[in-house]
PDB file of C-alpha atoms in Angstrom:
ATOM      1  CA  MET A   2    -116.895 -97.118  24.248  1.00  0.00           C
ATOM      2  CA  ASN A   3    -115.658 -94.007  22.950  1.00  0.00           C
ATOM      3  CA  VAL A   4    -116.335 -90.612  24.902  1.00  0.00           C
ATOM      4  CA  GLU A   5    -114.942 -87.519  23.383  1.00  0.00           C
ATOM      5  CA  GLY A   6    -111.915 -89.866  21.641  1.00  0.00           C
ATOM      6  CA  PHE A   7    -111.358 -91.216  25.120  1.00  0.00           C
ATOM      7  CA  GLU A   8    -111.613 -95.182  25.098  1.00  0.00           C
ATOM      8  CA  VAL A   9    -113.428 -96.705  27.925  1.00  0.00           C
ATOM      9  CA  HIS A  10    -113.024-100.326  28.451  1.00  0.00           C
ATOM     10  CA  GLU A  11    -115.841-102.596  28.444  1.00  0.00           C
ATOM     11  CA  ASP A  12    -114.974-103.815  31.858  1.00  0.00           C
ATOM     12  CA  LYS A  13    -115.314-100.539  33.245  1.00  0.00           C
ATOM     13  CA  VAL A  14    -118.880-100.055  31.259  1.00  0.00           C
ATOM     14  CA  LYS A  15    -120.163-103.144  32.590  1.00  0.00           C
ATOM     15  CA  CYS A  16    -119.057-101.686  36.153  1.00  0.00           C
ATOM     16  CA  ALA A  17    -121.140 -98.683  35.196  1.00  0.00           C
ATOM     17  CA  THR A  18    -124.299-100.544  33.792  1.00  0.00           C
ATOM     18  CA  GLU A  19    -124.527-102.537  36.883  1.00  0.00           C
ATOM     19  CA  ALA A  20    -124.506 -99.364  39.060  1.00  0.00           C
ATOM     20  CA  PHE A  21    -126.793 -97.784  37.005  1.00  0.00           C
ATOM     21  CA  LYS A  22    -129.234-100.993  37.220  1.00  0.00           C
ATOM     22  CA  GLN A  23    -128.752-100.606  41.053  1.00  0.00           C
ATOM     23  CA  PHE A  24    -130.584 -97.339  40.930  1.00  0.00           C
ATOM     24  CA  ASP A  25    -133.005 -98.184  38.452  1.00  0.00           C
ATOM     25  CA  LYS A  26    -135.318 -99.722  41.167  1.00  0.00           C
ATOM     26  CA  LYS A  27    -138.428 -99.814  38.710  1.00  0.00           C
ATOM     27  CA  GLY A  28    -136.703-101.348  35.645  1.00  0.00           C
ATOM     28  CA  GLN A  29    -137.857 -98.697  33.575  1.00  0.00           C
ATOM     29  CA  GLY A  30    -134.212 -98.123  31.901  1.00  0.00           C
ATOM     30  CA  ARG A  31    -133.707 -94.652  33.525  1.00  0.00           C
ATOM     31  CA  ILE A  32    -132.741 -92.972  36.923  1.00  0.00           C
ATOM     32  CA  SER A  33    -133.137 -90.147  38.552  1.00  0.00           C
ATOM     33  CA  THR A  34    -130.662 -87.024  37.985  1.00  0.00           C
ATOM     34  CA  ASN A  35    -130.692 -86.877  41.789  1.00  0.00           C
ATOM     35  CA  ASP A  36    -129.006 -90.477  41.775  1.00  0.00           C
ATOM     36  CA  LEU A  37    -126.397 -89.523  39.255  1.00  0.00           C
ATOM     37  CA  GLY A  38    -123.773 -88.651  42.055  1.00  0.00           C
ATOM     38  CA  PRO A  39    -124.601 -91.781  44.499  1.00  0.00           C
ATOM     39  CA  ALA A  40    -124.291 -93.801  41.169  1.00  0.00           C
ATOM     40  CA  PHE A  41    -120.896 -92.593  40.908  1.00  0.00           C
ATOM     41  CA  GLY A  42    -120.055 -92.893  44.488  1.00  0.00           C
ATOM     42  CA  GLU A  43    -120.950 -96.805  44.025  1.00  0.00           C
ATOM     43  CA  LEU A  44    -118.133 -96.867  41.283  1.00  0.00           C
ATOM     44  CA  LYS A  45    -116.040 -95.170  43.542  1.00  0.00           C
ATOM     45  CA  LEU A  46    -115.996 -91.726  41.643  1.00  0.00           C
ATOM     46  CA  GLN A  47    -116.471 -88.464  43.092  1.00  0.00           C
ATOM     47  CA  VAL A  48    -117.750 -85.580  41.132  1.00  0.00           C
ATOM     48  CA  LYS A  49    -118.146 -81.843  42.716  1.00  0.00           C
ATOM     49  CA  GLY A  50    -121.905 -80.979  42.723  1.00  0.00           C
ATOM     50  CA  GLU A  51    -121.617 -77.988  40.029  1.00  0.00           C
ATOM     51  CA  LYS A  52    -120.159 -80.163  37.451  1.00  0.00           C
ATOM     52  CA  LEU A  53    -122.748 -83.022  38.436  1.00  0.00           C
ATOM     53  CA  LYS A  54    -125.632 -80.748  37.941  1.00  0.00           C
ATOM     54  CA  ASP A  55    -124.237 -79.697  34.772  1.00  0.00           C
ATOM     55  CA  TRP A  56    -123.338 -82.933  33.371  1.00  0.00           C
ATOM     56  CA  ALA A  57    -127.202 -83.873  34.487  1.00  0.00           C
ATOM     57  CA  ASP A  58    -128.449 -80.991  32.595  1.00  0.00           C
ATOM     58  CA  MET A  59    -126.680 -82.031  29.413  1.00  0.00           C
ATOM     59  CA  VAL A  60    -127.655 -85.542  29.261  1.00  0.00           C
ATOM     60  CA  ASP A  61    -131.352 -84.504  30.627  1.00  0.00           C
ATOM     61  CA  SER A  62    -131.782 -81.726  27.950  1.00  0.00           C
ATOM     62  CA  GLU A  63    -135.652 -82.250  28.205  1.00  0.00           C
ATOM     63  CA  ALA A  64    -135.345 -81.549  32.111  1.00  0.00           C
ATOM     64  CA  THR A  65    -137.554 -84.724  32.784  1.00  0.00           C
ATOM     65  CA  GLY A  66    -135.570 -85.332  36.148  1.00  0.00           C
ATOM     66  CA  TYR A  67    -134.433 -88.844  34.700  1.00  0.00           C
ATOM     67  CA  ILE A  68    -131.398 -89.878  32.333  1.00  0.00           C
ATOM     68  CA  ASP A  69    -131.049 -92.965  30.757  1.00  0.00           C
ATOM     69  CA  LEU A  70    -128.441 -95.557  30.678  1.00  0.00           C
ATOM     70  CA  GLU A  71    -126.799 -94.040  27.560  1.00  0.00           C
ATOM     71  CA  GLY A  72    -126.703 -90.924  29.118  1.00  0.00           C
ATOM     72  CA  PHE A  73    -125.133 -92.167  32.370  1.00  0.00           C
ATOM     73  CA  LEU A  74    -122.670 -93.800  30.576  1.00  0.00           C
ATOM     74  CA  TYR A  75    -121.717 -90.784  28.476  1.00  0.00           C
ATOM     75  CA  VAL A  76    -121.357 -88.643  31.856  1.00  0.00           C
ATOM     76  CA  PHE A  77    -119.203 -92.001  33.120  1.00  0.00           C
ATOM     77  CA  GLY A  78    -117.160 -91.595  30.350  1.00  0.00           C
ATOM     78  CA  LYS A  79    -116.753 -87.882  30.687  1.00  0.00           C
ATOM     79  CA  LYS A  80    -115.652 -88.504  34.177  1.00  0.00           C
ATOM     80  CA  LEU A  81    -113.244 -91.173  33.305  1.00  0.00           C
ATOM     81  CA  LYS A  82    -111.666 -88.798  30.813  1.00  0.00           C
ATOM     82  CA  ASP A  83    -111.495 -85.933  33.129  1.00  0.00           C
ATOM     83  CA  ASP A  84    -109.522 -87.951  35.870  1.00  0.00           C
ATOM     84  CA  GLN A  85    -107.228 -89.059  33.041  1.00  0.00           C
ATOM     85  CA  ASP A  86    -106.734 -85.605  31.803  1.00  0.00           C
ATOM     86  CA  TYR A  87    -105.989 -84.485  35.314  1.00  0.00           C
ATOM     87  CA  LYS A  88    -103.224 -87.457  35.789  1.00  0.00           C
ATOM     88  CA  ASP A  89    -101.603 -86.300  32.527  1.00  0.00           C
ATOM     89  CA  LEU A  90    -101.484 -82.317  33.909  1.00  0.00           C
ATOM     90  CA  LYS A  91    -100.416 -83.423  36.973  1.00  0.00           C
ATOM     91  CA  GLU A  92     -97.552 -85.324  35.258  1.00  0.00           C
ATOM     92  CA  ALA A  93     -96.459 -82.291  32.639  1.00  0.00           C
ATOM     93  CA  PHE A  94     -96.576 -80.042  35.645  1.00  0.00           C
ATOM     94  CA  ARG A  95     -94.193 -82.247  37.704  1.00  0.00           C
ATOM     95  CA  VAL A  96     -92.059 -82.480  34.844  1.00  0.00           C
ATOM     96  CA  LEU A  97     -91.995 -78.761  34.255  1.00  0.00           C
ATOM     97  CA  ASP A  98     -91.543 -77.983  37.828  1.00  0.00           C
ATOM     98  CA  LYS A  99     -87.774 -78.271  37.316  1.00  0.00           C
ATOM     99  CA  ASN A 100     -86.764 -77.107  40.751  1.00  0.00           C
ATOM    100  CA  LYS A 101     -89.497 -79.074  42.403  1.00  0.00           C
ATOM    101  CA  THR A 102     -90.758 -76.085  44.139  1.00  0.00           C
ATOM    102  CA  GLY A 103     -94.338 -76.624  43.405  1.00  0.00           C
ATOM    103  CA  GLU A 104     -94.501 -73.687  40.856  1.00  0.00           C
ATOM    104  CA  ILE A 105     -93.637 -73.360  37.373  1.00  0.00           C
ATOM    105  CA  ASP A 106     -91.834 -70.085  36.053  1.00  0.00           C
ATOM    106  CA  THR A 107     -94.015 -68.146  33.712  1.00  0.00           C
ATOM    107  CA  SER A 108     -91.221 -68.142  31.397  1.00  0.00           C
ATOM    108  CA  ASP A 109     -91.533 -71.731  31.058  1.00  0.00           C
ATOM    109  CA  LEU A 110     -95.262 -71.982  30.864  1.00  0.00           C
ATOM    110  CA  LYS A 111     -94.851 -69.191  27.986  1.00  0.00           C
ATOM    111  CA  TRP A 112     -92.494 -71.465  26.148  1.00  0.00           C
ATOM    112  CA  LEU A 113     -94.976 -74.365  26.514  1.00  0.00           C
ATOM    113  CA  MET A 114     -98.086 -72.723  25.658  1.00  0.00           C
ATOM    114  CA  GLY A 115     -96.217 -71.337  22.461  1.00  0.00           C
ATOM    115  CA  LYS A 116     -95.638 -74.992  21.559  1.00  0.00           C
ATOM    116  CA  ILE A 117     -99.132 -76.194  22.312  1.00  0.00           C
ATOM    117  CA  ALA A 118    -101.358 -73.153  21.293  1.00  0.00           C
ATOM    118  CA  ASP A 119    -103.293 -72.477  17.944  1.00  0.00           C
ATOM    119  CA  PRO A 120    -100.547 -71.184  15.483  1.00  0.00           C
ATOM    120  CA  ASP A 121    -102.691 -68.030  15.572  1.00  0.00           C
ATOM    121  CA  THR A 122    -102.185 -67.452  19.127  1.00  0.00           C
ATOM    122  CA  THR A 123     -99.895 -64.243  19.361  1.00  0.00           C
ATOM    123  CA  ASP A 124     -97.537 -63.999  22.282  1.00  0.00           C
ATOM    124  CA  GLU A 125     -99.749 -61.357  23.778  1.00  0.00           C
ATOM    125  CA  ASP A 126    -102.183 -63.671  23.747  1.00  0.00           C
ATOM    126  CA  ILE A 127    -100.071 -66.179  25.865  1.00  0.00           C
ATOM    127  CA  ASP A 128     -99.070 -63.366  28.155  1.00  0.00           C
ATOM    128  CA  ASP A 129    -102.720 -62.700  28.947  1.00  0.00           C
ATOM    129  CA  MET A 130    -103.662 -66.176  29.290  1.00  0.00           C
ATOM    130  CA  ILE A 131    -100.592 -66.737  32.033  1.00  0.00           C
ATOM    131  CA  ARG A 132    -101.267 -63.119  33.579  1.00  0.00           C
ATOM    132  CA  GLU A 133    -105.071 -64.294  34.016  1.00  0.00           C
ATOM    133  CA  VAL A 134    -104.026 -67.112  35.985  1.00  0.00           C
ATOM    134  CA  ASP A 135    -101.039 -65.804  38.001  1.00  0.00           C
ATOM    135  CA  THR A 136    -103.341 -63.396  39.744  1.00  0.00           C
ATOM    136  CA  ASP A 137    -100.791 -62.618  42.366  1.00  0.00           C
ATOM    137  CA  GLY A 138     -98.238 -61.467  40.031  1.00  0.00           C
ATOM    138  CA  SER A 139     -95.313 -64.033  41.573  1.00  0.00           C
ATOM    139  CA  GLY A 140     -94.012 -64.877  37.912  1.00  0.00           C
ATOM    140  CA  ALA A 141     -94.825 -68.134  38.907  1.00  0.00           C
ATOM    141  CA  VAL A 142     -97.958 -70.710  38.842  1.00  0.00           C
ATOM    142  CA  ASP A 143     -98.797 -73.533  40.881  1.00  0.00           C
ATOM    143  CA  PHE A 144    -100.581 -76.901  39.944  1.00  0.00           C
ATOM    144  CA  ASP A 145    -104.458 -74.833  40.559  1.00  0.00           C
ATOM    145  CA  GLU A 146    -103.412 -72.125  38.371  1.00  0.00           C
ATOM    146  CA  PHE A 147    -101.809 -74.292  35.752  1.00  0.00           C
ATOM    147  CA  TYR A 148    -104.740 -76.692  35.380  1.00  0.00           C
ATOM    148  CA  LYS A 149    -107.017 -73.665  35.181  1.00  0.00           C
ATOM    149  CA  LEU A 150    -104.768 -72.395  32.503  1.00  0.00           C
ATOM    150  CA  MET A 151    -104.751 -75.918  30.700  1.00  0.00           C
ATOM    151  CA  THR A 152    -108.368 -76.573  30.874  1.00  0.00           C
ATOM    152  CA  SER A 153    -110.163 -72.993  31.149  1.00  0.00           C
ATOM    153  CA  GLU A 154    -111.860 -73.716  34.280  1.00  0.00           C
TER     154      GLU A 154
END
């Protein structure tokens, strides 16, 4: 199964399907959107409340209060993708934190952003993005600020 370019291994899809079935008590091929969090709990995955609500709303576009297996698997794949993205950003941060201080100097961050940004992004745009996350003006960003910058969350 592929979710937004992220490949979910069939063993994980099988586990997610089993978790879905545990909450589909009437065998109707759907679960309540309120069961989304507990179903993820069965899979040892935690999702913050607001994100869970956003995802439930996304796959329950008609606001029925239920999601089908396809919608559940989509959200499951999204969660796995988010977790992998988080790990990748954590590793990138670790590499960029040359002095092992828990912060990246904004000049290094500006260099990185220049390499990965859209070619139309100007230096001023990059400076604005960094300034937006370096709210204390310290000239360095910690992981939370870095994550926010890289994910626009």
